[in-house]
Amino acid sequence: EPEVTQTPSHQVTQMGQEVILRCVPISNHLYFYWYRQILGQKVEFLVSFYNNEISEKSEIFDDQFSVERPDGSNFTLKIRSTKLEDSAMYFCASGQWAEAFFGQGTRLTVV
Amino acid sequence: DQQVKQNSPSLSVQEGRISILNCDYTNSMFDYFLWYKKYPAEGPTFLISISSIKDKNEDGRFTVFLNKSAKHLSLHIVPSQPGDSAVYFCAASGTGGTSYGKLTFGQGTILTVHP
């Protein structure tokens, strides 16, 4: 069964450093998303991407964040200068319509 | 952000019995609702969804009911199995314009099914 895959599974980074989280969505999906879950909190929408551009983003998704689909298979989330409060599980998801299918997540720890 | 609420943090059920998980929402623009199951250290797994034009959707042991006037939905699992033990999230979205897949999640309900 096709699935969304994310790498790495765990990333530890120093505050102020840039990180890139990588995702391979399900191949025939058209919509791509990033979500995050801070420990003990809800899963939160960050950004959606369709037709090679951002279609919607949340208030969390400020100038520190960017997304890219550099080729036909990968989808990346970049955080330019990480802060302690960026520590969370980051989930990539993809879909064809209203359902979103999630990857296993990347745990980002900012120290 | 309390647009989607799951008021029961946990639910304990005996194997073979029915599990009923509840969810309330406040945003009348939501017209598509989903349930996800999540194990620790994994991403949410899609279970079942329902459009606002329907009041019931069934898939095997899982049935979702939607009461639009009450802004309430529920997930029924019959019969419950120990492997169903997980965190269950309710999520909602609009389906117009750029809203596809922009899900607003509830805080989750931990379901424990005892053998």
Tab-separated table of C-alpha atoms in Angstrom:
chain	number	residue	atom	x	y	z
A	1	GLU	CA	0.000	0.000	0.000
A	2	PRO	CA	1.411	3.407	-0.937
A	3	GLU	CA	2.455	5.587	1.975
A	4	VAL	CA	3.947	8.958	2.788
A	5	THR	CA	7.544	8.655	3.950
A	6	GLN	CA	9.465	11.224	5.989
A	7	THR	CA	13.140	11.627	6.760
A	8	PRO	CA	14.789	11.884	9.162
A	9	SER	CA	12.689	10.300	11.888
A	10	HIS	CA	14.460	12.404	14.515
A	11	GLN	CA	16.465	15.613	14.099
A	12	VAL	CA	18.304	17.443	16.853
A	13	THR	CA	19.497	20.932	16.037
A	14	GLN	CA	21.005	23.934	17.764
A	15	MET	CA	18.854	27.016	18.185
A	16	GLY	CA	19.383	29.380	15.268
A	17	GLN	CA	20.341	26.646	12.830
A	18	GLU	CA	18.472	25.849	9.649
A	19	VAL	CA	16.743	22.488	9.241
A	20	ILE	CA	15.158	20.806	6.267
A	21	LEU	CA	12.557	18.132	6.799
A	22	ARG	CA	11.945	15.845	3.859
A	23	CYS	CA	8.896	13.988	2.638
A	24	VAL	CA	7.973	11.756	-0.262
A	25	PRO	CA	4.202	12.023	-0.758
A	26	ILE	CA	2.038	9.330	-2.346
A	27	SER	CA	2.809	9.491	-6.040
A	28	ASN	CA	-0.594	10.268	-7.580
A	29	HIS	CA	-1.627	12.806	-4.958
A	30	LEU	CA	-2.026	16.442	-5.888
A	31	TYR	CA	-2.232	18.161	-2.507
A	32	PHE	CA	0.616	18.296	-0.018
A	33	TYR	CA	0.621	19.476	3.572
A	34	TRP	CA	2.728	20.026	6.632
A	35	TYR	CA	1.294	19.728	10.125
A	36	ARG	CA	2.947	19.773	13.502
A	37	GLN	CA	2.162	18.572	16.994
A	38	ILE	CA	3.870	20.130	19.975
A	39	LEU	CA	4.045	17.686	22.876
A	40	GLY	CA	0.722	17.563	24.703
A	41	GLN	CA	-1.046	19.781	22.181
A	42	LYS	CA	-3.277	19.341	19.151
A	43	VAL	CA	-2.121	18.512	15.656
A	44	GLU	CA	-1.921	21.908	13.912
A	45	PHE	CA	-2.085	22.784	10.227
A	46	LEU	CA	0.942	24.660	8.904
A	47	VAL	CA	0.657	24.869	5.133
A	48	SER	CA	-0.938	23.335	2.055
A	49	PHE	CA	0.666	23.152	-1.374
A	50	TYR	CA	-1.043	22.571	-4.691
A	51	ASN	CA	-0.013	23.079	-8.290
A	52	ASN	CA	3.509	24.086	-7.245
A	53	GLU	CA	2.479	26.860	-4.941
A	54	ILE	CA	1.249	27.480	-1.426
A	55	SER	CA	-2.541	27.368	-1.413
A	56	GLU	CA	-3.068	28.164	2.255
A	57	LYS	CA	-0.963	28.734	5.354
A	58	SER	CA	-1.623	29.208	9.031
A	59	GLU	CA	-0.468	32.014	11.306
A	60	ILE	CA	2.281	29.694	12.544
A	61	PHE	CA	3.798	29.534	9.065
A	62	ASP	CA	5.731	32.799	9.195
A	63	ASP	CA	8.795	33.949	7.249
A	64	GLN	CA	10.975	31.437	9.067
A	65	PHE	CA	9.230	28.628	7.224
A	66	SER	CA	9.280	27.700	3.571
A	67	VAL	CA	8.199	24.724	1.496
A	68	GLU	CA	9.450	23.399	-1.766
A	69	ARG	CA	8.752	20.612	-4.202
A	70	PRO	CA	12.190	20.499	-5.834
A	71	ASP	CA	11.404	17.575	-8.121
A	72	GLY	CA	8.498	15.288	-8.961
A	73	SER	CA	8.698	13.264	-5.793
A	74	ASN	CA	10.042	15.230	-2.809
A	75	PHE	CA	8.344	17.843	-0.651
A	76	THR	CA	10.401	19.734	1.893
A	77	LEU	CA	9.840	22.020	4.863
A	78	LYS	CA	12.646	24.402	5.743
A	79	ILE	CA	12.910	26.264	9.012
A	80	ARG	CA	15.494	29.006	8.560
A	81	SER	CA	16.513	29.831	12.101
A	82	THR	CA	15.108	27.383	14.593
A	83	LYS	CA	13.762	28.434	17.963
A	84	LEU	CA	13.233	26.336	21.060
A	85	GLU	CA	9.469	26.510	20.509
A	86	ASP	CA	9.839	24.860	17.106
A	87	SER	CA	10.457	21.570	18.902
A	88	ALA	CA	7.591	19.305	17.819
A	89	MET	CA	6.578	16.345	15.686
A	90	TYR	CA	6.265	17.482	12.094
A	91	PHE	CA	3.944	15.508	9.871
A	92	CYS	CA	3.869	15.598	6.115
A	93	ALA	CA	0.628	14.569	4.431
A	94	SER	CA	-0.725	14.237	0.925
A	95	GLY	CA	-4.133	13.733	-0.620
A	96	GLN	CA	-6.253	13.799	-3.719
A	97	TRP	CA	-9.179	15.704	-2.248
A	98	ALA	CA	-10.332	16.308	1.297
A	99	GLU	CA	-8.653	13.349	3.026
A	100	ALA	CA	-5.039	13.730	4.055
A	101	PHE	CA	-2.744	10.731	4.465
A	102	PHE	CA	0.045	11.257	6.936
A	103	GLY	CA	3.634	10.149	7.189
A	104	GLN	CA	5.135	8.793	10.377
A	105	GLY	CA	6.543	12.178	11.338
A	106	THR	CA	9.896	13.789	12.100
A	107	ARG	CA	10.605	14.616	15.705
A	108	LEU	CA	12.467	17.942	15.754
A	109	THR	CA	14.297	18.827	18.936
A	110	VAL	CA	15.830	22.296	19.176
A	111	VAL	CA	18.437	22.668	21.914
B	1	ASP	CA	-8.484	27.308	19.081
B	2	GLN	CA	-11.535	25.326	20.176
B	3	GLN	CA	-13.276	24.923	16.823
B	4	VAL	CA	-13.162	21.135	17.170
B	5	LYS	CA	-13.548	19.608	20.595
B	6	GLN	CA	-13.345	16.103	21.921
B	7	ASN	CA	-14.543	16.419	25.477
B	8	SER	CA	-13.601	12.946	26.646
B	9	PRO	CA	-9.845	12.586	27.086
B	10	SER	CA	-10.175	8.833	27.503
B	11	LEU	CA	-12.560	5.926	27.059
B	12	SER	CA	-12.262	2.371	28.337
B	13	VAL	CA	-14.289	-0.448	26.752
B	14	GLN	CA	-14.470	-4.216	27.015
B	15	GLU	CA	-13.521	-6.271	23.978
B	16	GLY	CA	-16.551	-7.070	21.824
B	17	ARG	CA	-18.578	-4.102	23.068
B	18	ILE	CA	-19.285	-0.844	21.259
B	19	SER	CA	-16.925	2.132	21.490
B	20	ILE	CA	-18.500	5.541	20.939
B	21	LEU	CA	-16.203	8.505	20.461
B	22	ASN	CA	-17.702	11.976	20.326
B	23	CYS	CA	-16.713	15.249	18.724
B	24	ASP	CA	-18.270	18.730	18.611
B	25	TYR	CA	-17.460	21.605	16.312
B	26	THR	CA	-18.354	25.266	16.242
B	27	ASN	CA	-17.384	26.474	12.763
B	28	SER	CA	-20.421	26.264	10.457
B	29	MET	CA	-18.088	26.485	7.426
B	30	PHE	CA	-16.849	22.965	8.099
B	31	ASP	CA	-18.481	20.547	5.695
B	32	TYR	CA	-16.189	17.550	5.738
B	33	PHE	CA	-15.307	15.491	8.785
B	34	LEU	CA	-12.720	12.798	9.345
B	35	TRP	CA	-11.580	10.398	12.014
B	36	TYR	CA	-7.962	9.410	12.464
B	37	LYS	CA	-6.323	6.840	14.682
B	38	LYS	CA	-2.847	7.392	16.062
B	39	TYR	CA	-0.374	5.118	17.781
B	40	PRO	CA	2.590	6.574	19.724
B	41	ALA	CA	5.517	7.645	17.507
B	42	GLU	CA	3.424	7.252	14.340
B	43	GLY	CA	1.474	9.648	12.165
B	44	PRO	CA	-2.326	9.803	12.186
B	45	THR	CA	-3.936	7.029	10.136
B	46	PHE	CA	-7.092	7.909	8.219
B	47	LEU	CA	-10.087	5.806	9.277
B	48	ILE	CA	-13.304	7.161	7.867
B	49	SER	CA	-14.856	10.414	6.694
B	50	ILE	CA	-18.242	11.960	6.109
B	51	SER	CA	-19.498	14.828	4.026
B	52	SER	CA	-22.056	17.233	5.453
B	53	ILE	CA	-24.610	16.096	2.873
B	54	LYS	CA	-24.802	12.739	4.639
B	55	ASP	CA	-25.661	11.795	8.199
B	56	LYS	CA	-24.042	8.378	8.291
B	57	ASN	CA	-21.120	6.588	6.706
B	58	GLU	CA	-20.136	3.017	7.376
B	59	ASP	CA	-16.938	1.075	6.693
B	60	GLY	CA	-16.704	-2.349	8.240
B	61	ARG	CA	-16.658	-2.041	12.024
B	62	PHE	CA	-16.516	1.762	11.845
B	63	THR	CA	-19.533	4.036	11.471
B	64	VAL	CA	-19.513	7.813	11.636
B	65	PHE	CA	-22.689	9.741	12.414
B	66	LEU	CA	-23.105	13.442	11.741
B	67	ASN	CA	-25.717	15.699	13.325
B	68	LYS	CA	-25.321	19.026	11.526
B	69	SER	CA	-27.919	20.889	13.535
B	70	ALA	CA	-26.140	19.964	16.766
B	71	LYS	CA	-22.673	20.340	15.203
B	72	HIS	CA	-21.837	16.934	16.572
B	73	LEU	CA	-20.314	13.794	15.169
B	74	SER	CA	-19.526	10.423	16.610
B	75	LEU	CA	-17.504	7.362	15.690
B	76	HIS	CA	-18.877	3.947	16.562
B	77	ILE	CA	-16.620	0.907	16.604
B	78	VAL	CA	-18.448	-2.421	16.774
B	79	PRO	CA	-17.206	-4.826	17.945
B	80	SER	CA	-14.228	-3.244	19.676
B	81	GLN	CA	-10.943	-5.145	19.592
B	82	PRO	CA	-7.788	-4.743	21.697
B	83	GLY	CA	-5.931	-3.630	18.547
B	84	ASP	CA	-8.254	-0.617	18.392
B	85	SER	CA	-6.524	0.819	21.460
B	86	ALA	CA	-5.028	4.117	20.292
B	87	VAL	CA	-5.661	7.860	20.290
B	88	TYR	CA	-8.592	8.849	18.064
B	89	PHE	CA	-8.715	12.296	16.524
B	90	CYS	CA	-11.680	14.006	15.007
B	91	ALA	CA	-10.851	16.528	12.265
B	92	ALA	CA	-12.856	18.929	10.143
B	93	SER	CA	-12.355	21.011	7.041
B	94	GLY	CA	-14.143	23.063	4.456
B	95	THR	CA	-14.104	21.845	0.876
B	96	GLY	CA	-14.303	25.115	-0.972
B	97	GLY	CA	-11.408	26.835	-2.682
B	98	THR	CA	-8.100	26.239	-0.934
B	99	SER	CA	-9.595	24.476	2.068
B	100	TYR	CA	-8.907	20.925	0.896
B	101	GLY	CA	-6.944	19.071	3.500
B	102	LYS	CA	-6.678	22.057	5.803
B	103	LEU	CA	-7.769	20.040	8.787
B	104	THR	CA	-8.642	21.373	12.206
B	105	PHE	CA	-8.090	18.635	14.772
B	106	GLY	CA	-9.639	17.896	18.112
B	107	GLN	CA	-7.391	17.135	21.050
B	108	GLY	CA	-7.943	13.386	20.808
B	109	THR	CA	-9.517	10.627	22.897
B	110	ILE	CA	-7.443	7.743	24.207
B	111	LEU	CA	-9.375	4.516	23.621
B	112	THR	CA	-8.410	1.454	25.626
B	113	VAL	CA	-10.061	-1.841	24.745
B	114	HIS	CA	-9.639	-4.481	27.436
B	115	PRO	CA	-9.536	-8.190	26.517
